[in-house]
GROMACS .gro file of C-alpha atoms in nm:
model
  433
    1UNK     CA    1   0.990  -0.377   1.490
    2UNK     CA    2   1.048   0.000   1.384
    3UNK     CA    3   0.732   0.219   1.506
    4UNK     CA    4   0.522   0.350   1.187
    5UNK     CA    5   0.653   0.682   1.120
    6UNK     CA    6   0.371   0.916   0.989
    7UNK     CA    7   0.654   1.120   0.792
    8UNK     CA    8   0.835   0.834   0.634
    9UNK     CA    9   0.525   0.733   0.508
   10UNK     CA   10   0.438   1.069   0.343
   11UNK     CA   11   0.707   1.071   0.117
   12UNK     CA   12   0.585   0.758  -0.045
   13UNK     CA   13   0.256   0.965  -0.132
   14UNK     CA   14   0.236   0.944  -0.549
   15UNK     CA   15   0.102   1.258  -0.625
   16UNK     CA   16   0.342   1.568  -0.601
   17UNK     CA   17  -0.054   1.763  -0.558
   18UNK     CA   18  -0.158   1.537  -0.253
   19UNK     CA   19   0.173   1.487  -0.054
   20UNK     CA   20   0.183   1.872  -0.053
   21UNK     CA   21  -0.157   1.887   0.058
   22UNK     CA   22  -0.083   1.639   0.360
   23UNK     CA   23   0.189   1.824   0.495
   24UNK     CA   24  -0.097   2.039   0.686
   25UNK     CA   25  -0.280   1.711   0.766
   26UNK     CA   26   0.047   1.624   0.955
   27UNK     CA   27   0.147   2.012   1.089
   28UNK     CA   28  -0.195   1.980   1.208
   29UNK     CA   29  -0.121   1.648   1.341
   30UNK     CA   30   0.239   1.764   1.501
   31UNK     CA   31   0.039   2.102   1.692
   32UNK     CA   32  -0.205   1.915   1.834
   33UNK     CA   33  -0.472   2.031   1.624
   34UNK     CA   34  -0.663   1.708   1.558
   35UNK     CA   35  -1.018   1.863   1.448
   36UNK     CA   36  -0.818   2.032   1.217
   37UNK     CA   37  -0.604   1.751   1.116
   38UNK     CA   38  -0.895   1.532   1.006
   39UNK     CA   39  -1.120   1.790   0.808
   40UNK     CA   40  -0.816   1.862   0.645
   41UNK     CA   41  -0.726   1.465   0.531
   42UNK     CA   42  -1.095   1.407   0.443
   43UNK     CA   43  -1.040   1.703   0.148
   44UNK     CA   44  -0.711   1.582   0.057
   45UNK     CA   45  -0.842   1.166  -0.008
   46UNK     CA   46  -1.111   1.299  -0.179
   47UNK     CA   47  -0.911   1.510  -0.398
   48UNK     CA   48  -0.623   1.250  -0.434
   49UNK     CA   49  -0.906   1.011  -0.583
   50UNK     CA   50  -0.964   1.295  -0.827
   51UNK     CA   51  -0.633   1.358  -0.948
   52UNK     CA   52  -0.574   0.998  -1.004
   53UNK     CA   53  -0.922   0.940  -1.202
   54UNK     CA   54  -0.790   1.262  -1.387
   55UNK     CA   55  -0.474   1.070  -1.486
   56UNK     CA   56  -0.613   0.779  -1.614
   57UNK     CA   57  -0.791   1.005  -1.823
   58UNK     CA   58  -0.529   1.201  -1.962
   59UNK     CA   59  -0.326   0.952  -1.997
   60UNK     CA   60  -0.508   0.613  -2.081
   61UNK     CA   61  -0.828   0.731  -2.159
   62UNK     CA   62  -0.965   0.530  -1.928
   63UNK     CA   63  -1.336   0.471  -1.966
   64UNK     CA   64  -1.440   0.422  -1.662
   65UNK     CA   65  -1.236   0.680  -1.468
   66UNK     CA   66  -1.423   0.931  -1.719
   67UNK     CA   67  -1.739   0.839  -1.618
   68UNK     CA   68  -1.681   0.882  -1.282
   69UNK     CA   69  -1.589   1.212  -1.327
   70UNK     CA   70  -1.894   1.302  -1.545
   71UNK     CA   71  -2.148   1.156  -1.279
   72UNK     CA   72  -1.969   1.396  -1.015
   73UNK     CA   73  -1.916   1.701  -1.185
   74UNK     CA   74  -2.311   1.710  -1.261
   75UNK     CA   75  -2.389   1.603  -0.893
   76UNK     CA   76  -2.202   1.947  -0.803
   77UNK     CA   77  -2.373   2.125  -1.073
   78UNK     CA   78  -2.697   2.035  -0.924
   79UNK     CA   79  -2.615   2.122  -0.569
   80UNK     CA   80  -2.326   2.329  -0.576
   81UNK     CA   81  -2.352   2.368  -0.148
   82UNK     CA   82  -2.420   2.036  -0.128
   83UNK     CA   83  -2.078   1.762  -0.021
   84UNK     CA   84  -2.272   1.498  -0.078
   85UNK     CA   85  -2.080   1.412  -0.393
   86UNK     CA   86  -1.757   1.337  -0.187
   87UNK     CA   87  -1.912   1.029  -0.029
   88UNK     CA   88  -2.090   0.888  -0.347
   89UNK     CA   89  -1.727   0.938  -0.542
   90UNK     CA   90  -1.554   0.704  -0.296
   91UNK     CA   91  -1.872   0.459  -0.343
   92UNK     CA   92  -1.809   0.474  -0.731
   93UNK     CA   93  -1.451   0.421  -0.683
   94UNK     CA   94  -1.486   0.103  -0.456
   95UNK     CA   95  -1.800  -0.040  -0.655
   96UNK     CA   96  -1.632   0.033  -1.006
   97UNK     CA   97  -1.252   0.028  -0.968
   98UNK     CA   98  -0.996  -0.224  -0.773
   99UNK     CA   99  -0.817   0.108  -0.612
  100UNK     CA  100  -0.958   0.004  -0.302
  101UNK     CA  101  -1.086  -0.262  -0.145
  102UNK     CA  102  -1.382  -0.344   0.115
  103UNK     CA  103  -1.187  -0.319   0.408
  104UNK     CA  104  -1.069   0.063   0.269
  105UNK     CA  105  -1.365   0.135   0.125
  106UNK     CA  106  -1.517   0.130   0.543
  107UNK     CA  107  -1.195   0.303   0.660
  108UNK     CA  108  -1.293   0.623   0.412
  109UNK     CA  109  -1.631   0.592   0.528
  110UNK     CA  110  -1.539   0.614   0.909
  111UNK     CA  111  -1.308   0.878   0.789
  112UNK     CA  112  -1.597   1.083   0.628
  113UNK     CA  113  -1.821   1.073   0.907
  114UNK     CA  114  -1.526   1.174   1.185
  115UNK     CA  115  -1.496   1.486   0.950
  116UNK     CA  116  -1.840   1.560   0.970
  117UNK     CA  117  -1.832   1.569   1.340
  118UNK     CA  118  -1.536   1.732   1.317
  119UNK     CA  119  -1.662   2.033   1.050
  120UNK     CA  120  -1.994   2.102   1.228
  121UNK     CA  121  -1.924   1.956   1.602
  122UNK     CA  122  -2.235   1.872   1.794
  123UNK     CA  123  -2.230   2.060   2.148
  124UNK     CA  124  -2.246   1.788   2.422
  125UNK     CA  125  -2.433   1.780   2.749
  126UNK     CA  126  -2.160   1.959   2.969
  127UNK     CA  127  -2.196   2.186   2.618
  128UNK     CA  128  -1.797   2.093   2.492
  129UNK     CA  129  -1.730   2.036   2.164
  130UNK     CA  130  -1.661   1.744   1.960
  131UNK     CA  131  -1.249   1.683   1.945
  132UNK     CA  132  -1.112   1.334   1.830
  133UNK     CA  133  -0.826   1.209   2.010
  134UNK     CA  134  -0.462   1.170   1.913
  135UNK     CA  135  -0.517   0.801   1.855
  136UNK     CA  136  -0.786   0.833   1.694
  137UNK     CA  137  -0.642   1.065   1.431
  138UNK     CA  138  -0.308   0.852   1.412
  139UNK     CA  139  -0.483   0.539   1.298
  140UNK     CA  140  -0.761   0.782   1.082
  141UNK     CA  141  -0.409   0.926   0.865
  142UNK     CA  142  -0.297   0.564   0.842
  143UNK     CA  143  -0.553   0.386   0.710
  144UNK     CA  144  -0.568   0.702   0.477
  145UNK     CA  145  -0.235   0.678   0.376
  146UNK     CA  146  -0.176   0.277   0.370
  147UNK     CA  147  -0.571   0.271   0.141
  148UNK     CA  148  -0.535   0.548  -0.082
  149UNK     CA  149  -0.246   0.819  -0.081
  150UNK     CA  150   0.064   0.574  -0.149
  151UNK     CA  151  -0.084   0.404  -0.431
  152UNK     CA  152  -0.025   0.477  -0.766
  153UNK     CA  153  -0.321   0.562  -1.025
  154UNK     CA  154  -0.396   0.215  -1.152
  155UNK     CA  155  -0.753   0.072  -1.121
  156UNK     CA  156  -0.864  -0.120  -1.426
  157UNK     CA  157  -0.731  -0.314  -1.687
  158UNK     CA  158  -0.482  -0.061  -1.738
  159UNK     CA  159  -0.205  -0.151  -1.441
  160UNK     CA  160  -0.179  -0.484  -1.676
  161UNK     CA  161  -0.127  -0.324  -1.969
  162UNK     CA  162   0.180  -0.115  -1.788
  163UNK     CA  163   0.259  -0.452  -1.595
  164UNK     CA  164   0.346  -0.631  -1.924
  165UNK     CA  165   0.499  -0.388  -2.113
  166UNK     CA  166   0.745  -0.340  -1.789
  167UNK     CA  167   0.819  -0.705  -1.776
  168UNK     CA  168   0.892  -0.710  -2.182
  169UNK     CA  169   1.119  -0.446  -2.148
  170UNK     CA  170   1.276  -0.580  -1.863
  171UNK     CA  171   1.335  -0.918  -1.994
  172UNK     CA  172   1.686  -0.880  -2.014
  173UNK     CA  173   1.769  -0.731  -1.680
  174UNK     CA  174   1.551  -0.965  -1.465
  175UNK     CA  175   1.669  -1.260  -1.575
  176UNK     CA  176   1.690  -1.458  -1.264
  177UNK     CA  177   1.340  -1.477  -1.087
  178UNK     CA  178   1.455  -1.384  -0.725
  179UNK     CA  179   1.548  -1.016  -0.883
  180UNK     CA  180   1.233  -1.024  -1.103
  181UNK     CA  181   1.044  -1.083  -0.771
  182UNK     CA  182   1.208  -0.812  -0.563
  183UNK     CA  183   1.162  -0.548  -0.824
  184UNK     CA  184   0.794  -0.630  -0.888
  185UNK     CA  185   0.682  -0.635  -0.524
  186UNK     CA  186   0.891  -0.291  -0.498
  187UNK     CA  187   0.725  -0.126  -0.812
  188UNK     CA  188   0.350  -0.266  -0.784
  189UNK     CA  189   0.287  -0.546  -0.546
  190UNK     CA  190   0.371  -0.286  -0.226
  191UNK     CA  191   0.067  -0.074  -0.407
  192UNK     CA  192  -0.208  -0.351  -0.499
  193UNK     CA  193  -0.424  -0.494  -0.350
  194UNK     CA  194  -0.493  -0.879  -0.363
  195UNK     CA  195  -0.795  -0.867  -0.598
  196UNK     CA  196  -0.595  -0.687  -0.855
  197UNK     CA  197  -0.308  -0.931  -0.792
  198UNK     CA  198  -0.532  -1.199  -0.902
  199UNK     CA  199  -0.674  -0.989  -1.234
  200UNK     CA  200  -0.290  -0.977  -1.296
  201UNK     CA  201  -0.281  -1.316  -1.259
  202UNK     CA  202  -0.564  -1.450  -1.470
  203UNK     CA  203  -0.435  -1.218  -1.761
  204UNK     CA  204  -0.072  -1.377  -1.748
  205UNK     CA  205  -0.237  -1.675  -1.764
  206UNK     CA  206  -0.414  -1.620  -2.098
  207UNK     CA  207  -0.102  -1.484  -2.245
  208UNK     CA  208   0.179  -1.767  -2.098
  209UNK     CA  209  -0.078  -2.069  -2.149
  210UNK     CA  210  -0.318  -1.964  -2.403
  211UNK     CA  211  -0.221  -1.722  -2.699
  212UNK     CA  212  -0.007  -1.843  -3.002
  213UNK     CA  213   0.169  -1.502  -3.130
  214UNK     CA  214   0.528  -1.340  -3.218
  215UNK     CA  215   0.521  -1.086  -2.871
  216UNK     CA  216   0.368  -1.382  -2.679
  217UNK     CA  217   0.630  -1.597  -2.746
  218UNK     CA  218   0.882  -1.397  -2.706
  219UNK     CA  219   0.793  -1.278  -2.362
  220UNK     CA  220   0.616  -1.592  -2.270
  221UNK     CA  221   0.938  -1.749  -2.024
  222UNK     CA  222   0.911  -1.370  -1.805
  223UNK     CA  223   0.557  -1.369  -1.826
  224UNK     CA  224   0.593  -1.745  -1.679
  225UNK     CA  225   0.774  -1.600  -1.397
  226UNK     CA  226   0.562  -1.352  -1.332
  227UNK     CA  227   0.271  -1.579  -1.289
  228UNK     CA  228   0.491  -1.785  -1.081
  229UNK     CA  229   0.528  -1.537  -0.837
  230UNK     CA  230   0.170  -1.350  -0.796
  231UNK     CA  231   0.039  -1.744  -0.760
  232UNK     CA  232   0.286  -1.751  -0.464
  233UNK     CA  233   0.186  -1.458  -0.312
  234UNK     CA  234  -0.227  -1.548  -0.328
  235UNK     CA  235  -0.233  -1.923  -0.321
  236UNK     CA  236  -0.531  -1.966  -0.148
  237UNK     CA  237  -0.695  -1.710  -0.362
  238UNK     CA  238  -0.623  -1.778  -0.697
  239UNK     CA  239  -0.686  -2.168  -0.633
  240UNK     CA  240  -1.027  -2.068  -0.555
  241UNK     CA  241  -1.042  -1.832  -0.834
  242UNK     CA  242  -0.926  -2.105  -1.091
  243UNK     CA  243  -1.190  -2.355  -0.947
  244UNK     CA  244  -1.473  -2.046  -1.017
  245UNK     CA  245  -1.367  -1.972  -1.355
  246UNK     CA  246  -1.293  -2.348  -1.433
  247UNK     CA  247  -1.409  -2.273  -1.824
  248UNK     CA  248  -1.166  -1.940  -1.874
  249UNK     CA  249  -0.837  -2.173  -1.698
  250UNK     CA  250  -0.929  -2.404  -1.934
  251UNK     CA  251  -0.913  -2.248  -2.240
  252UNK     CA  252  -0.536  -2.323  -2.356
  253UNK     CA  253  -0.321  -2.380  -2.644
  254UNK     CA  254  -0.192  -2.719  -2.777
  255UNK     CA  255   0.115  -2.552  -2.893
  256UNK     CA  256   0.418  -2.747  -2.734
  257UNK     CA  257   0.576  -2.461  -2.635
  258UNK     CA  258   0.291  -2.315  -2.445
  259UNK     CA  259   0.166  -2.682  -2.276
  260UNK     CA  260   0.592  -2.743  -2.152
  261UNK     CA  261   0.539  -2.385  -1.955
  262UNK     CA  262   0.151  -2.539  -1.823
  263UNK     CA  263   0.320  -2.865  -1.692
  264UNK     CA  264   0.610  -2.712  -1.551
  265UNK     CA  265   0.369  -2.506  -1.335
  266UNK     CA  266   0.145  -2.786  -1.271
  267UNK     CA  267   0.409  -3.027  -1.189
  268UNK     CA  268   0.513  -2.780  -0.880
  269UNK     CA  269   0.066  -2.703  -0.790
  270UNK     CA  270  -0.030  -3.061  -0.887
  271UNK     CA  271  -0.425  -2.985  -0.726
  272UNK     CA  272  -0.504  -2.761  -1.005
  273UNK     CA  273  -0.498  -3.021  -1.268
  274UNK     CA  274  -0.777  -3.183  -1.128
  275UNK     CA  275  -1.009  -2.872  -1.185
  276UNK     CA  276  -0.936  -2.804  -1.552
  277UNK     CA  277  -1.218  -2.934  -1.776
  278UNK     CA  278  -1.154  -3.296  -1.984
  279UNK     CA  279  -1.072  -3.068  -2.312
  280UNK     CA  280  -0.777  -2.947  -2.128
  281UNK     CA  281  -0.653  -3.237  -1.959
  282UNK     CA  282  -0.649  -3.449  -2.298
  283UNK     CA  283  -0.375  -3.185  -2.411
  284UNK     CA  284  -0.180  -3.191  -2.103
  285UNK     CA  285  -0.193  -3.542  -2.117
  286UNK     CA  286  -0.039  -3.549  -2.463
  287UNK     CA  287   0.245  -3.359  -2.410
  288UNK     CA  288   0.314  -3.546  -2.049
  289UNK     CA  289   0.372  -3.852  -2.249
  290UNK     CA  290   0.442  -3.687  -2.580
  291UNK     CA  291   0.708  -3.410  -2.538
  292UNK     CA  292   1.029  -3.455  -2.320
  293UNK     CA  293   0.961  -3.196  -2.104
  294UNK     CA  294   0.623  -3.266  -2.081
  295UNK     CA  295   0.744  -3.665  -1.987
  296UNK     CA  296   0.966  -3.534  -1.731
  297UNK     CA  297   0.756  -3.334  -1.525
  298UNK     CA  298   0.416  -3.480  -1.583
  299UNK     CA  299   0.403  -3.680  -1.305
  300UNK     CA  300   0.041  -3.551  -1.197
  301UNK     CA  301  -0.110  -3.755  -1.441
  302UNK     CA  302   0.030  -4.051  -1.320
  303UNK     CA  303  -0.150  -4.229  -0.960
  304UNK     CA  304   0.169  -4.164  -0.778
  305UNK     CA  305   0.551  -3.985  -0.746
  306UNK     CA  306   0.640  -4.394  -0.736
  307UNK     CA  307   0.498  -4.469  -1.090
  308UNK     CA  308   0.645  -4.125  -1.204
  309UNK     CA  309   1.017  -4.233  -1.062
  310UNK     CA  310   1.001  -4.596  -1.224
  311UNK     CA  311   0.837  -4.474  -1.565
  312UNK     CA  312   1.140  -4.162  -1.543
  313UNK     CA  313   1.436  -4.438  -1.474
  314UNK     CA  314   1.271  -4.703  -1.754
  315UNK     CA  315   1.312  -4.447  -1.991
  316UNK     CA  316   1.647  -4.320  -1.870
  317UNK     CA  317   1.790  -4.664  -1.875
  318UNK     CA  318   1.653  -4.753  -2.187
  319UNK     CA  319   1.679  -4.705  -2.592
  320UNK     CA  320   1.571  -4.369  -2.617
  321UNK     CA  321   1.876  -4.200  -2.450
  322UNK     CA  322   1.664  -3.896  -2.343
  323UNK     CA  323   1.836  -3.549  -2.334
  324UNK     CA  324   1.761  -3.271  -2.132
  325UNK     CA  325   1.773  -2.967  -2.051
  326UNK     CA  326   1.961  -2.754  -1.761
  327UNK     CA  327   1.809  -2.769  -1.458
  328UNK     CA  328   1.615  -3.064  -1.548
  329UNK     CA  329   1.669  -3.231  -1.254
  330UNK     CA  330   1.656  -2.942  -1.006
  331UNK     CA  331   1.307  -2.859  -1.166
  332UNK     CA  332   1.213  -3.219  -1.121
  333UNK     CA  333   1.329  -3.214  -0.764
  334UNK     CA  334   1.070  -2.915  -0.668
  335UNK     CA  335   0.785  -3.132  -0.769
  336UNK     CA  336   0.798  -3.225  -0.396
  337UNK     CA  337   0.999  -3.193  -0.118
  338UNK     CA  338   1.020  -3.512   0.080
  339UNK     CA  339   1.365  -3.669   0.158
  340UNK     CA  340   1.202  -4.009  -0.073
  341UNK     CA  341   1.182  -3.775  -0.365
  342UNK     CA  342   1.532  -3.587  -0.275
  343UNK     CA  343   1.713  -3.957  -0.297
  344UNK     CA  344   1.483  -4.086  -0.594
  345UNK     CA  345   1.565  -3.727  -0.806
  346UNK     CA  346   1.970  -3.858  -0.725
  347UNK     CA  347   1.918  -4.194  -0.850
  348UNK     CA  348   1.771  -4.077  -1.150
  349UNK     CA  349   2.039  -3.819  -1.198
  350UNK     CA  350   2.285  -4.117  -1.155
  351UNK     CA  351   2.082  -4.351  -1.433
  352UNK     CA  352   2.152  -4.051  -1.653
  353UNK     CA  353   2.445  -3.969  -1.608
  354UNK     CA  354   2.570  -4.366  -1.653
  355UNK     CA  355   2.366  -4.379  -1.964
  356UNK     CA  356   2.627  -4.183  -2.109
  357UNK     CA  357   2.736  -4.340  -2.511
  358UNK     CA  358   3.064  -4.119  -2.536
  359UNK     CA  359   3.292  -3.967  -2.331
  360UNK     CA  360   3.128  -3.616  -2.458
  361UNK     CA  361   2.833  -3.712  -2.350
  362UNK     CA  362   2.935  -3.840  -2.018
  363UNK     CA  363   3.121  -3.476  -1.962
  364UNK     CA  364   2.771  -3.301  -2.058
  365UNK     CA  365   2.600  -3.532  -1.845
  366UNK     CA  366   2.781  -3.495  -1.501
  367UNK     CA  367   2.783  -3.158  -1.547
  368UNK     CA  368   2.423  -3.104  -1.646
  369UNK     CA  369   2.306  -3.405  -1.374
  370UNK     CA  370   2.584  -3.495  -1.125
  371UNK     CA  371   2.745  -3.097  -1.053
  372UNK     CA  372   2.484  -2.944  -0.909
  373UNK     CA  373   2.337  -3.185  -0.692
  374UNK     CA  374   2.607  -3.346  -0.545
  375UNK     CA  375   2.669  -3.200  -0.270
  376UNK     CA  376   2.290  -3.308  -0.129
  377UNK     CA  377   2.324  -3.713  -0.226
  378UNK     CA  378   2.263  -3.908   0.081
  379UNK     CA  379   2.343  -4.265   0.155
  380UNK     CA  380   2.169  -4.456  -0.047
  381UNK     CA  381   2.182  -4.232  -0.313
  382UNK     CA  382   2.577  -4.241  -0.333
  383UNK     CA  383   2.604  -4.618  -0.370
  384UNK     CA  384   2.349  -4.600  -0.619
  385UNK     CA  385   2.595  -4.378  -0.861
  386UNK     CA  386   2.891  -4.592  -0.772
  387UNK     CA  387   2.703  -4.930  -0.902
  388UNK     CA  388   2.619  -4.752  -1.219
  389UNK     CA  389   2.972  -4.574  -1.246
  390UNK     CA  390   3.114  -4.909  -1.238
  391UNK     CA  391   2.908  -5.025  -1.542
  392UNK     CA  392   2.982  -4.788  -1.807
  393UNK     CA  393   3.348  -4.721  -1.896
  394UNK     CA  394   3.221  -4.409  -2.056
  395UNK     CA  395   3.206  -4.211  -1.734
  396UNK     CA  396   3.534  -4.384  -1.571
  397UNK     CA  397   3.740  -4.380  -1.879
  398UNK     CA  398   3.725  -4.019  -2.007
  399UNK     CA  399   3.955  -3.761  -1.889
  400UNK     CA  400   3.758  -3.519  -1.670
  401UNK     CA  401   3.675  -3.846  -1.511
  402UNK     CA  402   3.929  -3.760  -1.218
  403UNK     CA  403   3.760  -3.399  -1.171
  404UNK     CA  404   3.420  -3.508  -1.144
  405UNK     CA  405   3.471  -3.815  -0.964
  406UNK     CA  406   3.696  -3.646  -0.746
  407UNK     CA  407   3.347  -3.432  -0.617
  408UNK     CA  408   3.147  -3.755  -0.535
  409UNK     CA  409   3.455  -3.926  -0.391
  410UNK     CA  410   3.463  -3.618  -0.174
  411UNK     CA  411   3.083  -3.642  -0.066
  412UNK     CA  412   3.096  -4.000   0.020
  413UNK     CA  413   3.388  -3.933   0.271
  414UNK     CA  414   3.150  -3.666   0.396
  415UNK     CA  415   2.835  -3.921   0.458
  416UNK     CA  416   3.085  -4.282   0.492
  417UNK     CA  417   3.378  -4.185   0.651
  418UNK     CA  418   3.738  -4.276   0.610
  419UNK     CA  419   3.699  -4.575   0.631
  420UNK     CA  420   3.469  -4.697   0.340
  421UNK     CA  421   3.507  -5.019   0.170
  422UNK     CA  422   3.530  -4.935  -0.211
  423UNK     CA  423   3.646  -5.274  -0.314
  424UNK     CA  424   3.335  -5.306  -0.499
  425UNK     CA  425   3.380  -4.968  -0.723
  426UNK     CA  426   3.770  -5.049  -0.869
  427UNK     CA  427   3.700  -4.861  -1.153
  428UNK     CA  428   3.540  -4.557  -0.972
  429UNK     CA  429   3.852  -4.522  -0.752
  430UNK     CA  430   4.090  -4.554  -1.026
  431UNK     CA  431   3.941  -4.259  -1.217
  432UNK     CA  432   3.984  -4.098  -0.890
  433UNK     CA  433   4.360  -4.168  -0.850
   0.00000   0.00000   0.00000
């Protein structure tokens, strides 16, 4: 692990004001002039804090960064010698902003009082004055610049408001969500701190799951991923968050659209759909058995991944002839990861694929079911396919039939050997040859 470089850091400072200010925070540092170093970083957090309640002013005109400022600028007016106003600004920011959090909110306050003793030193018995250490001052600019200087001047409601309009405009570029998730934990999540994470959060969740309008729509599937990825990042936190605020997670939409995009995220965080109120469940319910999305990855609301396979390869296997989407099946495999689900997501990837009524179909099918999977069938899984090849001259008898099957021909030497009796699939080794 790389040692924390104090200069690295600095650069990552947002304000062009306040990264010009530290550089004598960290010449101070460098010379060995500590005292100096922290009365020096005290001035430049407090005014860093000002300059970013200044921008959300100017730029947002942010309500509550306003009335900060008001309350301070007549606490100087009324005691123009007086500093106290420095400490009660960094106790308005904590108590009326996310900037910063408990934990930072005590490492400002340490910082504060080391500058005190630092500014007007108290003489000691052997009558030396008060110096901090080199450590002491390391960890002091830090905390300083980890809490306060590197973040970006977004407190309120307003960092969603950016958020979202980043992500619409980005909706063609981040297409796939590992890229979406590298840029957004390089442009915000390396500056926020969980509790705004989870503000983020609840607000994607009203506009993915619960409002029924043109730019909702449009953005919903990024906004989805989005959501996908702060949940990830704050599990623990949001689950208890969504338990709290059972009433406000709730509140959804019984558009299709908007309960297919609920389900898919339930199916993959089953626990949550125990939490949601009866109102809510009765329209999850509905499209789990209603909507073929909905049928395919509701399995939550049956008693068990068992019921969900057999009710999944009923309807597979029978009259309905189902069609999905891409990715059906590797969506349906995330709903758990056990090696029983792995083989009964192949089998039912099989039953669809063998369900085929044309030779169109049957090309659609493997490619959409049999393609991507393939490569993972085990055992069990592999004779499975090979039964139901055998029974449906609509995957054996078309012409990419030699192709395809050459791929699972290929992964059953793999797991059987050389030596594998196919005198029982005829037809499957035939399309082969």
């Amino acid at each position: 692990m790389s040692e924390y470089s104090i200069e690295q850091r600095s650069q990552r400072i947002y304000d062009r004001k306040t990264r010009e200010y530290f550089s004598e925070v960290s010449s101070s540092y460098r010379d060995g002039n500590y005292r100096s170093s922290v009365v020096m970083l005290w001035s430049v957090a407090v005014c860093d804090i000002l300059f970013k309640l200044q921008h959300l002013v100017d730029m947002y005109s942010d309500s509550i960064a306003s009335k900060i400022l008001s309350e301070i600028s007549k606490l100087q007016e009324e005691n123009e010698r007086s500093s106290d106003w420095e400490i009660h600004l960094i106790k308005l920011v904590y108590e009326r902003t996310k900037l910063i959090d408990v934990i930072e909110y005590e490492n400002l306050q340490h910082l504060q009082r080391q500058r005190h003793l630092s500014a007007h030193p108290v003489v000691s018995g052997n009558m030396t004055l008060h110096r901090p250490n080199k450590d002491t001052v390391r960890s002091l600019i830090r905390n300083t610049l980890d809490g306060v200087l590197t973040k970006p001047p977004i407190f309120t409601r307003k960092i969603f408001e950016e958020f979202i309009t980043d992500l619409a405009n980005s909706t063609d570029i981040l297409i796939e969500e590992s890229k979406l998730r590298k840029y957004l934990e390089s442009k915000y999540f390396s500056n926020l701190t969980p509790d705004i994470e989870a503000i983020i959060f609840k607000s994607l969740w009203k506009l993915t799951f619960r409002i029924e309008n043109e730019e909702c729509t449009k953005n919903r599937n990024i906004n989805y991923k989005a959501l996908r990825i702060i949940y990830k990042r704050n599990r623990d936190k949001i689950n208890q968050q969504i338990v709290l605020e059972s009433d406000y997670f709730s509140n959804i939409s019984g558009n299709n659209e908007a309960l297919c995009f609920l389900v898919h995220f339930l199916s993959q965080n089953d626990s949550l759909f125990a939490g949601l109120s009866d109102a809510a469940k009765i329209k999850i319910e509905h499209c789990a058995k209603n909507n073929i999305i909905g049928k395919t990855l509701g399995w939550f609301i049956k008693t068990s991944l068992e019921e969900h396979y057999n009710d999944l390869l009923t309807w597979i296997e029978g009259d309905e002839y189902p069609d999905f989407i891409d990715n059906t099946f590797i969506e349906l495999k995330k709903c758990s990861d056990t090696p029983e689900w792995d083989e009964a997501i192949y089998k039912l990837a099989s039953a669809y694929y063998c369900r085929s009524s044309s030779f169109d179909t049957a090309d659609k099918r493997f490619s959409l079911a049999i393609r991507p999977l393939i490569k993972e069938f085990n055992g069990e899984a592999l004779k499975f396919l090979l039964q139901k090849i055998e029974g449906n001259n609509q995957t054996y008898g078309r012409g990419s039939s030699t192709p395809d099957h050459k791929l699972i021909y290929d992964r059953a030497k793999e797991i059987f050997g050389e030596t594998f009796d196919y005198s029982s699939f005829p037809r499957f080794i035939a399309s082969v040859e």
